mmCIF file of C-alpha atoms in Angstrom:
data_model
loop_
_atom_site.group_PDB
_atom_site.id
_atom_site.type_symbol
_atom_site.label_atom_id
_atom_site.label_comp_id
_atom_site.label_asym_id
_atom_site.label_seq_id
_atom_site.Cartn_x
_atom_site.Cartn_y
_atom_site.Cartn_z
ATOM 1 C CA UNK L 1 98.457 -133.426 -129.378
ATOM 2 C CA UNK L 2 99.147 -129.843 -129.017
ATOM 3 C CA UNK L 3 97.047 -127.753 -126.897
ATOM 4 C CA UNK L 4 95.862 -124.119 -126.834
ATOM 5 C CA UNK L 5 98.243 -123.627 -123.150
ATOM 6 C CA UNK L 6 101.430 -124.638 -125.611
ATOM 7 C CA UNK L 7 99.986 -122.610 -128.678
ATOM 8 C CA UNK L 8 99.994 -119.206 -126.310
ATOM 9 C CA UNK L 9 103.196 -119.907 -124.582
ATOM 10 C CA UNK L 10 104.896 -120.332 -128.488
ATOM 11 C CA UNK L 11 103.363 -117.146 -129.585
ATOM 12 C CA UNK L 12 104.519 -115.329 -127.055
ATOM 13 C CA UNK L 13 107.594 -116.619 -126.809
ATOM 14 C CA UNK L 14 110.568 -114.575 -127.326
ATOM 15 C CA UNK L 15 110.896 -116.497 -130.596
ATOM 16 C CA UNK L 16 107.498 -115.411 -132.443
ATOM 17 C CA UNK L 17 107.664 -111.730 -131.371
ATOM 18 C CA UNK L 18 111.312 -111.841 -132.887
ATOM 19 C CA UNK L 19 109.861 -113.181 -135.731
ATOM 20 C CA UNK L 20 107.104 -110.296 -136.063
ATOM 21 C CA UNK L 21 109.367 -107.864 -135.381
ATOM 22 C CA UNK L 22 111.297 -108.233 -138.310
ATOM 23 C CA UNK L 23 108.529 -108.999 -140.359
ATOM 24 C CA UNK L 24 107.167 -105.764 -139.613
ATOM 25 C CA UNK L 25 110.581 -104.097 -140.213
ATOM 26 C CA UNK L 26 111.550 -105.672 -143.542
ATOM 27 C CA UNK L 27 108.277 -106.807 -145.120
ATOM 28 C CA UNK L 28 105.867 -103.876 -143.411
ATOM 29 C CA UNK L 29 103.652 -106.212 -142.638
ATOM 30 C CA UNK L 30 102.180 -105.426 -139.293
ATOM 31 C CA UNK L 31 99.823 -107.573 -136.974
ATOM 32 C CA UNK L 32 96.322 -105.324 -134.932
ATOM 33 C CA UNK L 33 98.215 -105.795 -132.273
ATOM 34 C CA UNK L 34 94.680 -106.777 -130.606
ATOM 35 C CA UNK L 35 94.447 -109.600 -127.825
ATOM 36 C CA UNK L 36 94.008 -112.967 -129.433
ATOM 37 C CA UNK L 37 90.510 -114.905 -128.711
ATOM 38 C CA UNK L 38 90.466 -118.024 -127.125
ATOM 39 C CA UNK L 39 88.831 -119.725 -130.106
ATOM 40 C CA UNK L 40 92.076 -118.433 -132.112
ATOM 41 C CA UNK L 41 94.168 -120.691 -129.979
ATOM 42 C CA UNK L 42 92.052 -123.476 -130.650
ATOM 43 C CA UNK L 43 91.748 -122.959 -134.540
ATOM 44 C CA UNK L 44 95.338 -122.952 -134.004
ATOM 45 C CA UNK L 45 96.202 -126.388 -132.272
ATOM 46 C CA UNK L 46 93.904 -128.073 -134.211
ATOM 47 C CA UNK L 47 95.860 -126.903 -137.560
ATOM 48 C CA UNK L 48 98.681 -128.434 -135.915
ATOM 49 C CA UNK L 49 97.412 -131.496 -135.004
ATOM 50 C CA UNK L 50 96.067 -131.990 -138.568
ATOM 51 C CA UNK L 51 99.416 -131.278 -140.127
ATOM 52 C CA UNK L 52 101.422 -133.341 -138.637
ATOM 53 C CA UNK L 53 104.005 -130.602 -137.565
ATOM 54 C CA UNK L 54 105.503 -129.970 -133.919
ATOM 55 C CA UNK L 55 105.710 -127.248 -132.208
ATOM 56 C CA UNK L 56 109.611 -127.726 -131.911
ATOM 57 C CA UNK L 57 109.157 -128.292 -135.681
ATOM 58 C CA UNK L 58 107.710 -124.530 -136.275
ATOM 59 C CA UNK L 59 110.075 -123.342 -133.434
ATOM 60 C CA UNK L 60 113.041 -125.039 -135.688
ATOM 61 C CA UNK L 61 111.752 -122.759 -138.704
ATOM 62 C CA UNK L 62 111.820 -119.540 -136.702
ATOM 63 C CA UNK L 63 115.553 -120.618 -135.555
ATOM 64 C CA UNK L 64 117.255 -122.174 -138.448
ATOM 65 C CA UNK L 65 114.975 -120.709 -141.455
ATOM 66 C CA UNK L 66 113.983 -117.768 -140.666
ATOM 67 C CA UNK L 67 114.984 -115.285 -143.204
ATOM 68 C CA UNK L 68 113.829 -117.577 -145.944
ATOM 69 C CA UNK L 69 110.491 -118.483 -144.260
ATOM 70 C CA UNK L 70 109.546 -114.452 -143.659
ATOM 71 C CA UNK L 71 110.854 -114.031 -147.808
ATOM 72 C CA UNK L 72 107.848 -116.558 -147.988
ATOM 73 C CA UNK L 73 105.507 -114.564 -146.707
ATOM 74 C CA UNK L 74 106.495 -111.475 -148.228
ATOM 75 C CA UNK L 75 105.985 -112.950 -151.595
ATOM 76 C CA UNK L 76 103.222 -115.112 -150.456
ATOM 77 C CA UNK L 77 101.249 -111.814 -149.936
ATOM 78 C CA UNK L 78 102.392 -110.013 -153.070
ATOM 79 C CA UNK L 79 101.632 -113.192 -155.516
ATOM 80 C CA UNK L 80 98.214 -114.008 -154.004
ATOM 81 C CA UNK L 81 97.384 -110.375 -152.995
ATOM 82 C CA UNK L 82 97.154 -109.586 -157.309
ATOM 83 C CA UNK L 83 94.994 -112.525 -157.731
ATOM 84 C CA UNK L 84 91.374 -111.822 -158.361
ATOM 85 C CA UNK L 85 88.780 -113.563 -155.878
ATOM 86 C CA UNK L 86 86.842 -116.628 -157.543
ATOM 87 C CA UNK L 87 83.021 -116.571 -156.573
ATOM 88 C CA UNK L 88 81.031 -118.998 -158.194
ATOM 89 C CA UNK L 89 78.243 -117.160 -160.372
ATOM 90 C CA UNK L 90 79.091 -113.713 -159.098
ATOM 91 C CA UNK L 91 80.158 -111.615 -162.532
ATOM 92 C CA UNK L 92 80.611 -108.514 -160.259
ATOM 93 C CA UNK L 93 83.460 -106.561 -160.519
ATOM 94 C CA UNK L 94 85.080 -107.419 -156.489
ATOM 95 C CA UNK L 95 84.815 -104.364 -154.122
ATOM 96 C CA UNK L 96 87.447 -104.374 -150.909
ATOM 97 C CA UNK L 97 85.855 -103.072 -148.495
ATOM 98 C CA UNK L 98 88.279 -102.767 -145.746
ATOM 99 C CA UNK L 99 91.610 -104.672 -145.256
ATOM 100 C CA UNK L 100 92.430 -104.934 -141.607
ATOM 101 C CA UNK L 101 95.821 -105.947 -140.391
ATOM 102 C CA UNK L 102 95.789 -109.973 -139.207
ATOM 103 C CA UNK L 103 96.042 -110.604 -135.022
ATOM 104 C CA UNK L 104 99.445 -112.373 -133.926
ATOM 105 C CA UNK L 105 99.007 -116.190 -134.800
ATOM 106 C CA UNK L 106 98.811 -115.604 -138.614
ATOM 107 C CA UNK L 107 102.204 -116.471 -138.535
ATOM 108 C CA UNK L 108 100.806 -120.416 -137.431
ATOM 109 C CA UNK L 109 99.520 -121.087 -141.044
ATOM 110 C CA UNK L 110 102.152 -119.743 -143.026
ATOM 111 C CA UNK L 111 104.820 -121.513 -140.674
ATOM 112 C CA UNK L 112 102.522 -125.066 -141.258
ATOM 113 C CA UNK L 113 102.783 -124.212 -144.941
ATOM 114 C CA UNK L 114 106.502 -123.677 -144.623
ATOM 115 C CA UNK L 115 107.087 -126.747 -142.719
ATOM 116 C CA UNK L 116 104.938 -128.875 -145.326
ATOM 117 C CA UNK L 117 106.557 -127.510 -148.410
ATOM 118 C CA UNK L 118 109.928 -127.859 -146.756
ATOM 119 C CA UNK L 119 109.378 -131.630 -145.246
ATOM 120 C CA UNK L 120 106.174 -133.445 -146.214
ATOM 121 C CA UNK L 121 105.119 -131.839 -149.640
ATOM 122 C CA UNK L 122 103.294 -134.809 -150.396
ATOM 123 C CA UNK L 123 101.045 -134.194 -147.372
ATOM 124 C CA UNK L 124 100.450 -130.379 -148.031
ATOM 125 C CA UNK L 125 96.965 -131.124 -150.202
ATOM 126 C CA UNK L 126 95.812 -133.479 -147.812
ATOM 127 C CA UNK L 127 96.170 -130.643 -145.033
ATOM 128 C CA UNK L 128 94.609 -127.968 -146.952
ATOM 129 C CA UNK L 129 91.600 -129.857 -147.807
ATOM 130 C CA UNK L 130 91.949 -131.022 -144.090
ATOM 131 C CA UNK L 131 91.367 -127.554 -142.574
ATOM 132 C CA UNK L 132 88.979 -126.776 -145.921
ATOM 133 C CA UNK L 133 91.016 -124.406 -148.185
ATOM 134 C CA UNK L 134 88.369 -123.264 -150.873
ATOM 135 C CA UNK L 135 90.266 -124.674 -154.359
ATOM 136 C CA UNK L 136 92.725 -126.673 -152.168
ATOM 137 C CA UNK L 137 94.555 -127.856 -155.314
ATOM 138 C CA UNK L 138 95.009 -125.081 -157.017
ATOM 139 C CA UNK L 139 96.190 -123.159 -153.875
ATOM 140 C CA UNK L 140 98.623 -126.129 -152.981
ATOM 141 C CA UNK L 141 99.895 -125.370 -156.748
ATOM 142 C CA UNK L 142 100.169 -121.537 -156.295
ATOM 143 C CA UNK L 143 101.828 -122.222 -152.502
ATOM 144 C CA UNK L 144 104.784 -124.781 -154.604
ATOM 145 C CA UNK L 145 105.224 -121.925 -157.337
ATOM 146 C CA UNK L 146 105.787 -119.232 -154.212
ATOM 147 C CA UNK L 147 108.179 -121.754 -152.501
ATOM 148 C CA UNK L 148 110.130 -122.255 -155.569
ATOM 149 C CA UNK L 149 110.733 -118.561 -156.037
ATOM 150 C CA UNK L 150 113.047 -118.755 -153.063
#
């Protein structure tokens, strides 16, 4: 079991900021470069623990597959970014009201996606309705098309 001491130490580790920092620098996508709440270290370790990943697994990712995993995100963001919300019984036309830049651990999800798609795709569904993905099929669907596009 992983817990929130580890989680902090791995993001900020020499490892993750590399990881941001070229993010930021090839993709332009940028963190709020806020201080991380407690709780976010917690929501953290427990997506871990339900996915069945290690932290030496993620830390593998950031080593080995790195330029491929950050390509993930990238187009990650661009595919689901175009897609238009689904709210049950809401015929509104969706207003954004503000899009604020994520803190430093979104990285945590993306790299448990990674490591699913890569290792244990069978598993991936049963993780996202795990941590309660809204539509957890049809995500785990669009998540195999955006894996296949690298």
């Amino acid at each position: 079991m992983i817990n929130i001491n580890e989680i902090r130490d791995f993001i900020n580790s020499s490892l993750y900021k590399t990881a941001l920092d070229k993010l930021e620098k090839k993709y332009k996508i940028m963190t709020n470069g806020k201080e991380l709440p407690s709780v976010l270290f917690e929501y953290d370790a427990n997506e871990i623990n339900l996915s069945g990943a290690t932290l030496s697994d993620l830390k593998n990712i950031l080593s080995n597959n790195l330029a491929s995993f950050l390509k993930y995100i990238a187009i990650k963001f661009v595919v689901l970014f175009d897609e238009p919300d689904e709210q049950e019984g809401n015929d509104e036309k969706d207003v954004t009201i503000s899009v604020n830049a994520p803190y430093e651990n979104f990285l945590i999800i993306h790299l448990l996606e990674y490591y699913l798609l890569t290792n244990d795709v069978d598993n991936l569904i049963n993780y996202l309705k795990k941590i309660k993905i809204p539509y957890s099929k049809k995500y785990c669907g669009q998540l195999k098309k955006i894996y296949a596009l690298l």
